Short mmCIF file of C-alpha atoms in Angstrom, two decimals:
data_model
loop_
_atom_site.label_atom_id
_atom_site.label_comp_id
_atom_site.label_asym_id
_atom_site.label_seq_id
_atom_site.Cartn_x
_atom_site.Cartn_y
_atom_site.Cartn_z
CA MET G 1 122.32 93.78 -31.56
CA SER G 2 121.64 96.77 -29.33
CA ALA G 3 124.84 98.54 -30.37
CA ASP G 4 124.00 97.94 -34.02
CA ARG G 5 120.50 99.35 -33.73
CA ARG G 6 121.74 102.56 -32.15
CA GLU G 7 122.76 104.78 -35.02
CA TRP G 8 126.20 106.36 -35.07
CA PRO G 9 125.94 110.14 -34.60
CA LEU G 10 125.78 112.45 -37.60
CA TYR G 11 128.76 114.71 -38.30
CA GLU G 12 128.91 117.72 -40.60
CA VAL G 13 132.06 117.90 -42.70
CA PHE G 14 134.01 121.04 -43.69
CA VAL G 15 136.92 120.97 -46.11
CA ARG G 16 139.60 123.60 -46.83
CA GLY G 17 140.15 123.28 -50.58
CA LYS G 18 143.61 124.81 -50.49
CA ARG G 19 145.73 127.08 -48.35
CA GLY G 20 144.27 130.57 -48.20
CA LEU G 21 140.63 129.46 -48.41
CA ASN G 22 138.04 128.97 -45.68
CA HIS G 23 136.76 125.56 -44.70
CA VAL G 24 133.51 125.02 -46.58
CA HIS G 25 130.66 122.68 -45.70
CA VAL G 26 130.66 119.70 -48.08
CA GLY G 27 128.17 117.26 -46.56
CA SER G 28 127.71 114.93 -43.65
CA LEU G 29 128.39 111.38 -42.55
CA HIS G 30 127.94 108.98 -39.65
CA ALA G 31 130.79 107.84 -37.43
CA ALA G 32 131.16 106.22 -34.03
CA ASP G 33 133.53 108.93 -32.78
CA ASP G 34 135.43 112.05 -33.83
CA ALA G 35 138.54 110.25 -35.06
CA MET G 36 136.51 107.91 -37.25
CA ALA G 37 134.55 110.89 -38.59
CA VAL G 38 137.78 112.50 -39.84
CA ARG G 39 138.91 109.27 -41.45
CA HIS G 40 135.56 108.69 -43.12
CA ALA G 41 135.46 112.31 -44.27
CA ARG G 42 138.79 111.81 -46.01
CA ASP G 43 137.49 108.74 -47.87
CA VAL G 44 134.08 110.16 -48.73
CA TYR G 45 134.86 113.79 -49.52
CA THR G 46 138.53 114.04 -50.58
CA ARG G 47 139.23 111.15 -52.95
CA ARG G 48 140.61 113.55 -55.58
CA ASN G 49 142.72 116.09 -53.69
CA GLU G 50 139.67 118.22 -52.88
CA GLY G 51 141.19 119.38 -49.64
CA VAL G 52 144.20 120.06 -47.47
CA SER G 53 142.35 120.15 -44.15
CA ILE G 54 139.14 118.69 -42.74
CA TRP G 55 136.91 119.77 -39.85
CA VAL G 56 134.16 117.55 -38.52
CA VAL G 57 131.59 118.56 -35.94
CA ARG G 58 128.68 116.69 -34.42
CA ALA G 59 125.54 117.92 -36.18
CA ASP G 60 123.74 118.20 -32.83
CA ALA G 61 126.38 120.71 -31.66
CA ILE G 62 125.43 123.26 -34.34
CA THR G 63 123.09 126.12 -33.54
CA ALA G 64 121.51 127.68 -36.63
CA SER G 65 119.44 130.71 -37.48
CA SER G 66 116.09 130.20 -39.12
CA PRO G 67 116.72 129.57 -42.82
CA ASP G 68 114.10 132.02 -44.03
CA GLU G 69 115.89 134.93 -45.66
CA LYS G 70 113.05 137.26 -44.79
CA ASP G 71 113.51 136.41 -41.16
CA PRO G 72 113.60 139.39 -38.75
CA MET G 73 117.02 138.03 -37.77
CA PHE G 74 118.55 139.69 -40.83
CA ALA G 75 116.30 142.76 -40.91
CA PRO G 76 118.70 145.07 -38.99
CA SER G 77 121.21 145.03 -41.85
CA GLY G 78 118.55 145.73 -44.47
CA ASP G 79 118.28 149.48 -43.76
CA LYS G 80 121.96 150.15 -43.14
CA VAL G 81 122.99 150.88 -46.70
CA TYR G 82 125.68 153.25 -45.37
CA ARG G 83 127.70 150.15 -44.46
CA HIS G 84 128.42 149.63 -48.16
CA PRO G 85 131.09 151.59 -50.08
CA THR G 86 128.65 152.29 -52.93
CA PHE G 87 126.59 154.47 -50.54
CA TYR G 88 129.12 157.31 -50.90
CA ASP G 89 129.36 159.58 -53.94
CA ILE G 90 132.95 160.40 -54.77
CA PRO G 91 133.86 162.40 -57.90
CA ASP G 92 135.36 160.31 -60.72
CA ASN G 93 138.54 162.38 -60.82
CA VAL G 94 139.58 161.35 -57.30
CA PRO G 95 142.09 158.52 -57.77
CA HIS G 96 142.48 155.21 -55.89
CA MET G 97 139.04 155.31 -54.22
CA MET L 1 112.98 135.67 -29.86
CA THR L 2 109.25 135.74 -30.48
CA THR L 3 107.78 133.80 -33.35
CA THR L 4 104.57 134.81 -35.00
CA PRO L 5 102.34 131.95 -36.17
CA VAL L 6 102.27 131.73 -39.95
CA GLU L 7 99.24 130.67 -41.95
CA PRO L 8 99.67 127.46 -44.00
CA GLU L 9 98.64 129.35 -47.16
CA ALA L 10 101.45 131.84 -46.61
CA LEU L 11 103.97 129.01 -46.19
CA GLU L 12 102.78 127.33 -49.36
CA ALA L 13 102.91 130.63 -51.26
CA ALA L 14 106.47 131.29 -50.06
CA PHE L 15 107.48 127.78 -51.16
CA GLU L 16 105.89 128.21 -54.59
CA ALA L 17 107.54 131.62 -54.99
CA THR L 18 110.97 130.13 -54.22
CA ILE L 19 110.40 127.41 -56.85
CA ALA L 20 109.15 130.02 -59.37
CA ARG L 21 112.34 132.09 -58.86
CA HIS L 22 114.35 128.90 -59.57
CA ASP L 23 115.81 129.38 -56.13
CA ARG L 24 116.72 126.35 -54.04
CA ILE L 25 114.70 124.86 -51.21
CA GLU L 26 116.92 124.19 -48.18
CA PRO L 27 116.43 121.55 -45.45
CA ARG L 28 114.79 123.70 -42.78
CA ASP L 29 112.44 125.52 -45.16
CA TRP L 30 108.78 124.69 -45.00
CA MET L 31 107.80 122.35 -47.83
CA PRO L 32 104.64 120.43 -48.79
CA ASP L 33 104.56 116.87 -47.47
CA ALA L 34 104.23 115.46 -50.97
CA TYR L 35 107.36 117.35 -52.11
CA ARG L 36 109.28 115.91 -49.16
CA ARG L 37 107.97 112.39 -49.80
CA THR L 38 108.76 112.54 -53.52
CA LEU L 39 112.30 113.71 -52.79
CA VAL L 40 112.92 111.08 -50.13
CA ARG L 41 111.73 108.36 -52.50
CA GLN L 42 113.76 109.60 -55.47
CA MET L 43 116.97 110.32 -53.53
CA ALA L 44 116.78 107.09 -51.55
CA GLN L 45 116.28 105.01 -54.69
CA HIS L 46 119.17 106.86 -56.28
CA ALA L 47 121.36 106.14 -53.24
CA HIS L 48 120.33 102.46 -53.18
CA SER L 49 121.22 102.24 -56.89
CA GLU L 50 124.73 103.46 -56.22
CA ILE L 51 125.17 100.94 -53.42
CA ILE L 52 123.77 97.97 -55.37
CA GLY L 53 125.62 99.29 -58.43
CA MET L 54 128.93 98.31 -56.82
CA GLN L 55 128.13 94.62 -57.33
CA PRO L 56 128.10 94.03 -61.12
CA GLU L 57 131.52 95.63 -61.56
CA GLY L 58 132.91 94.69 -58.16
CA ALA L 59 132.64 91.09 -59.35
CA TRP L 60 135.42 91.81 -61.89
CA ILE L 61 137.99 93.50 -59.63
CA GLY L 62 139.80 90.24 -58.90
CA ARG L 63 139.66 89.18 -62.54
CA ALA L 64 140.62 92.45 -64.26
CA PRO L 65 143.55 91.66 -66.58
CA SER L 66 146.22 94.01 -65.19
CA LEU L 67 147.15 95.92 -62.08
CA ARG L 68 146.26 99.14 -63.92
CA ARG L 69 142.76 97.88 -64.75
CA LYS L 70 142.29 96.57 -61.20
CA ALA L 71 143.27 99.92 -59.70
CA ILE L 72 140.88 101.78 -62.03
CA LEU L 73 138.00 99.44 -61.27
CA LEU L 74 138.67 99.61 -57.55
CA ALA L 75 138.59 103.43 -57.69
CA LYS L 76 135.38 103.33 -59.69
CA VAL L 77 133.59 100.97 -57.32
CA GLN L 78 134.79 103.08 -54.37
CA ASP L 79 133.25 106.12 -56.10
CA GLU L 80 129.90 104.33 -56.32
CA ALA L 81 130.01 103.79 -52.56
CA GLY L 82 130.85 107.48 -52.14
CA HIS L 83 127.93 108.50 -54.37
CA GLY L 84 125.61 106.38 -52.27
CA LEU L 85 126.89 108.12 -49.15
CA TYR L 86 126.51 111.65 -50.59
CA LEU L 87 122.92 110.83 -51.50
CA TYR L 88 122.03 109.15 -48.21
CA SER L 89 123.32 112.15 -46.30
CA ALA L 90 121.38 114.53 -48.57
CA CYS L 91 118.28 112.40 -48.01
CA GLU L 92 118.75 112.51 -44.24
CA THR L 93 118.41 116.31 -44.31
CA LEU L 94 114.70 115.64 -44.96
CA GLY L 95 114.31 113.92 -41.60
CA VAL L 96 114.72 110.23 -42.46
CA SER L 97 117.41 108.31 -40.61
CA ARG L 98 120.16 106.29 -42.22
CA ALA L 99 118.93 103.20 -40.38
CA GLU L 100 115.47 103.61 -41.90
CA LEU L 101 116.91 104.04 -45.39
CA THR L 102 119.11 100.96 -45.02
CA ASP L 103 116.12 99.04 -43.78
CA LEU L 104 113.95 100.14 -46.71
CA LEU L 105 116.54 98.75 -49.12
CA LEU L 106 117.24 95.52 -47.25
CA THR L 107 113.55 94.68 -46.86
CA GLY L 108 112.86 95.46 -50.51
CA ARG L 109 110.34 98.21 -49.74
CA GLN L 110 112.31 100.65 -51.85
CA LYS L 111 113.76 99.91 -55.28
CA TYR L 112 117.03 100.58 -57.01
CA SER L 113 117.74 101.05 -60.71
CA SER L 114 116.65 98.07 -62.81
CA ILE L 115 119.94 98.09 -64.75
CA PHE L 116 121.84 96.48 -61.87
CA ASN L 117 119.69 93.38 -62.10
CA TYR L 118 121.49 92.34 -65.27
CA PRO L 119 124.59 90.14 -64.97
CA THR L 120 128.16 91.05 -66.00
CA LEU L 121 129.06 87.95 -68.03
CA SER L 122 132.32 89.11 -69.59
CA TYR L 123 135.08 91.58 -68.80
CA ALA L 124 133.90 93.72 -71.73
CA ASP L 125 130.80 94.43 -69.60
CA VAL L 126 133.00 96.56 -67.34
CA GLY L 127 133.70 98.81 -70.33
CA THR L 128 130.12 98.75 -71.58
CA ILE L 129 128.76 99.69 -68.16
CA GLY L 130 131.13 102.65 -68.02
CA TRP L 131 130.24 103.76 -71.53
CA LEU L 132 126.50 103.09 -71.76
CA VAL L 133 125.22 102.72 -68.21
CA ASP L 134 127.25 105.58 -66.77
CA GLY L 135 126.64 107.54 -69.98
CA ALA L 136 122.89 107.17 -69.45
CA ALA L 137 123.32 108.04 -65.78
CA ILE L 138 125.17 111.24 -66.76
CA CYS L 139 122.28 112.22 -69.08
CA ASN L 140 119.88 111.72 -66.21
CA GLN L 141 122.05 113.37 -63.60
CA VAL L 142 123.45 116.52 -65.22
CA PRO L 143 120.02 118.25 -65.19
CA LEU L 144 119.60 117.15 -61.56
CA CYS L 145 122.50 119.45 -60.59
CA ARG L 146 119.86 122.21 -60.97
CA THR L 147 117.14 120.38 -59.06
CA SER L 148 115.11 122.53 -56.68
CA TYR L 149 116.27 120.83 -53.46
CA GLY L 150 119.65 122.28 -52.46
CA PRO L 151 121.34 119.25 -50.83
CA TYR L 152 120.28 116.99 -53.72
CA GLY L 153 121.67 119.39 -56.33
CA ARG L 154 124.96 119.74 -54.44
CA ALA L 155 125.34 115.97 -54.16
CA MET L 156 124.65 115.66 -57.89
CA ILE L 157 127.36 118.18 -58.75
CA ARG L 158 129.96 116.08 -56.93
CA ILE L 159 128.63 112.90 -58.51
CA CYS L 160 128.62 114.26 -62.06
CA LYS L 161 132.27 115.33 -61.79
CA GLU L 162 133.19 111.76 -60.91
CA GLU L 163 130.90 110.07 -63.43
CA SER L 164 132.92 111.60 -66.22
CA PHE L 165 135.90 109.46 -65.15
CA HIS L 166 133.60 106.44 -65.08
CA GLN L 167 132.37 106.93 -68.61
CA ARG L 168 135.78 107.67 -70.08
CA GLN L 169 137.53 104.71 -68.44
CA GLY L 170 134.80 102.43 -69.83
CA TYR L 171 135.05 103.81 -73.34
CA GLU L 172 138.85 103.61 -73.26
CA LEU L 173 138.65 100.00 -72.09
CA LEU L 174 136.40 99.16 -75.04
CA MET L 175 138.66 101.02 -77.48
CA THR L 176 141.59 98.97 -76.23
CA MET L 177 139.66 95.74 -76.77
CA MET L 178 138.56 96.86 -80.24
CA ARG L 179 142.24 97.24 -81.17
CA GLY L 180 142.82 93.65 -80.04
CA THR L 181 141.86 90.29 -81.56
CA ASP L 182 138.67 89.30 -83.39
CA ALA L 183 137.60 87.43 -80.28
CA GLN L 184 137.98 90.59 -78.21
CA ARG L 185 136.01 92.65 -80.73
CA GLU L 186 133.26 90.02 -80.62
CA MET L 187 133.21 90.24 -76.83
CA VAL L 188 132.66 93.99 -77.05
CA GLN L 189 129.85 93.69 -79.61
CA GLU L 190 128.16 90.93 -77.64
CA SER L 191 128.33 93.03 -74.49
CA VAL L 192 126.91 96.11 -76.24
CA ASN L 193 124.09 93.95 -77.65
CA ARG L 194 123.10 92.88 -74.14
CA PHE L 195 123.33 96.32 -72.49
CA TRP L 196 121.87 98.63 -75.15
CA TRP L 197 118.18 98.08 -74.42
CA PRO L 198 118.50 97.92 -70.62
CA ALA L 199 120.48 101.20 -70.83
CA LEU L 200 117.59 102.85 -72.73
CA MET L 201 115.21 101.60 -70.04
CA MET L 202 117.23 103.44 -67.37
CA PHE L 203 115.33 106.62 -68.31
CA GLY L 204 112.13 105.04 -67.04
CA PRO L 205 108.80 104.38 -68.73
CA PRO L 206 107.65 106.53 -71.67
CA ASP L 207 106.22 109.95 -70.76
CA THR L 208 102.69 108.76 -71.54
CA ASP L 209 103.10 106.15 -68.81
CA SER L 210 104.95 108.19 -66.18
CA PRO L 211 102.20 109.58 -63.93
CA ASN L 212 104.39 111.37 -61.36
CA SER L 213 106.66 113.14 -63.84
CA ALA L 214 104.50 116.24 -64.38
CA ARG L 215 104.37 117.10 -60.70
CA SER L 216 108.08 116.45 -60.21
CA MET L 217 108.77 118.82 -63.10
CA ALA L 218 106.43 121.49 -61.75
CA TRP L 219 108.34 121.33 -58.47
CA GLY L 220 111.68 121.57 -60.26
CA ILE L 221 112.77 118.17 -58.89
CA LYS L 222 113.01 116.82 -62.42
CA ARG L 223 114.11 119.13 -65.21
CA ASN L 224 113.51 116.98 -68.32
CA SER L 225 111.06 114.24 -69.23
CA ASN L 226 112.08 110.58 -69.55
CA ASP L 227 111.65 110.57 -73.33
CA GLU L 228 113.60 113.81 -73.82
CA LEU L 229 116.55 112.39 -71.92
CA ARG L 230 116.33 109.04 -73.72
CA GLN L 231 116.44 110.84 -77.07
CA LYS L 232 119.41 112.90 -75.94
CA PHE L 233 121.25 109.75 -74.90
CA VAL L 234 120.62 108.04 -78.25
CA ASP L 235 121.79 111.10 -80.19
CA MET L 236 124.94 111.31 -78.05
CA THR L 237 125.75 107.62 -78.27
CA VAL L 238 125.38 106.91 -82.01
CA PRO L 239 128.57 108.76 -83.06
CA GLN L 240 130.44 107.21 -80.11
CA ALA L 241 129.42 103.74 -81.32
CA GLU L 242 130.63 104.58 -84.83
CA ALA L 243 133.98 105.79 -83.52
CA LEU L 244 134.29 102.60 -81.51
CA GLY L 245 133.34 100.40 -84.46
CA VAL L 246 130.38 98.62 -82.90
CA THR L 247 126.75 98.48 -84.04
CA LEU L 248 123.83 99.25 -81.76
CA PRO L 249 121.34 96.35 -81.88
CA ASP L 250 118.32 98.28 -83.18
CA PRO L 251 117.20 97.84 -86.83
CA ASP L 252 115.00 100.95 -86.54
CA LEU L 253 117.85 103.23 -85.48
CA ARG L 254 118.45 105.90 -88.14
CA TRP L 255 118.97 109.64 -88.47
CA ASN L 256 115.77 111.61 -89.05
CA GLU L 257 116.69 114.77 -90.95
CA GLU L 258 113.30 116.36 -90.37
CA ARG L 259 113.35 115.96 -86.57
CA GLY L 260 117.08 116.56 -86.28
CA HIS L 261 117.26 113.47 -84.06
CA HIS L 262 117.71 109.74 -84.40
CA ASP L 263 114.62 107.56 -84.66
CA PHE L 264 114.89 104.39 -82.65
CA GLY L 265 112.89 101.31 -81.71
CA GLU L 266 110.67 100.85 -78.69
CA PRO L 267 112.31 99.21 -75.67
CA ASP L 268 110.50 96.16 -74.30
CA TRP L 269 108.49 97.83 -71.54
CA ASP L 270 107.16 94.48 -70.32
CA GLU L 271 110.73 93.46 -69.61
CA LEU L 272 111.32 96.67 -67.62
CA ALA L 273 108.13 96.08 -65.61
CA ALA L 274 109.18 92.49 -64.91
CA VAL L 275 112.67 93.51 -63.72
CA ILE L 276 111.14 96.18 -61.47
CA ARG L 277 108.75 93.53 -60.08
CA GLY L 278 111.79 91.52 -59.07
CA GLU L 279 111.91 89.08 -61.95
CA GLY L 280 115.17 90.25 -63.54
CA PRO L 281 118.08 87.84 -63.92
CA CYS L 282 119.92 89.02 -60.79
CA ASN L 283 117.37 90.63 -58.43
CA ALA L 284 117.51 87.85 -55.83
CA GLN L 285 121.30 87.60 -56.02
CA ARG L 286 121.85 91.37 -55.60
CA MET L 287 119.59 91.56 -52.55
CA ALA L 288 121.06 88.43 -50.95
CA HIS L 289 124.57 89.81 -51.43
CA ARG L 290 123.63 93.19 -49.96
CA ARG L 291 121.94 91.63 -46.92
CA ALA L 292 124.89 89.32 -46.30
CA ALA L 293 127.34 92.24 -46.54
CA HIS L 294 125.24 94.21 -44.04
CA GLU L 295 125.03 91.31 -41.60
CA ASP L 296 128.70 90.41 -41.98
CA GLY L 297 129.59 94.00 -41.11
CA ALA L 298 127.54 94.06 -37.92
CA TRP L 299 130.46 93.12 -35.66
CA VAL L 300 132.52 96.01 -37.03
CA ARG L 301 129.76 98.51 -36.31
CA GLU L 302 129.25 97.06 -32.85
CA ALA L 303 132.98 97.08 -32.05
CA ALA L 304 133.33 100.71 -33.20
CA SER L 305 130.37 101.75 -31.04
CA ALA L 306 131.77 99.90 -28.02
CA PHE L 307 135.20 101.49 -28.53
CA ALA L 308 133.68 104.98 -28.84
CA GLU L 309 131.63 104.41 -25.70
CA ARG L 310 134.63 103.28 -23.68
CA ALA L 311 136.80 106.14 -24.92
CA GLY L 312 133.98 108.56 -24.07
CA ALA L 313 133.69 107.15 -20.54
CA ARG L 314 137.39 107.71 -19.80
#
């Protein structure tokens, strides 16, 4: 009974859709251990060739920023427009720019 | 990092602004308690429906007439399990545990869709469920892909892609039977007669009797009213029934030129209320089956936990 009452840990699942693409978060699932998490991820998230590679990671191992987009965390990039190519005026007659 | 305390009014205003922009709310955003509760209830009931929904069709896997039909049905029932899992995991992002959700279903404190409390008496029901029940589900679910809660919308996108297979395999099954013998055609018509009204009830009570709908729509959880979706389903289904060669069992069903929609009869709302209360033909059977499956699986869960623990200790 005790083992049954203790919930299996939560894993986050990332799938690479095809070669050349990043792994993308697709959802989560519960599993007793890492190997079972990969197997469950295959059955739950790739029943129709949605992926060529799967990553699973314990949800409690993830550190995240605050989700608020107005968070000071992202403020430093807000005033650095010179990091974008559109910041620079180049005459139209200059090719391949 | 220092955090400045934020006033509750500011949090509420930021939440409302996100909803007004039709932007998505994500798990760690601040949200009103009632929004969270409404979502947990709706997503959990949706998840439970997928899990219970495996039973009516699962009953026909062993009796499907060919290996091809067995393989299709097996894939479909496996999808329902998958849909339940997508939705449970989306629901857990709101801070409920899987164990709690399972418990809420097994103890009957949360409901599942009333449609699964009707029996599958003939093999034609497998086709009818795909066509009408999954068709109604698609009507309900497509707008939910744009629901305001991010994880719910993402789960719905995956589900809707797969539901299309469900509906088409059902319709194709019925078309095959309609090309068969008179007895097979009668089976199809009889099945459609039994499922038509329960399918219309899947959209819930009429708008005048759906007290929580307005708030769910204001929050962008729901995108269309029950009656709008029911009308859409009827309009979609009538030409499909004609193409199939079956009649829909409603003497009041006819095209209304003025409205540009079909008029149709009133479902028996007392019947819906009774099924929701637990008095449908299969409520007790569905719950007993689910509880037994959960209990019978306990040793597997325990063994897996013990194995993981031992491997971890090495």
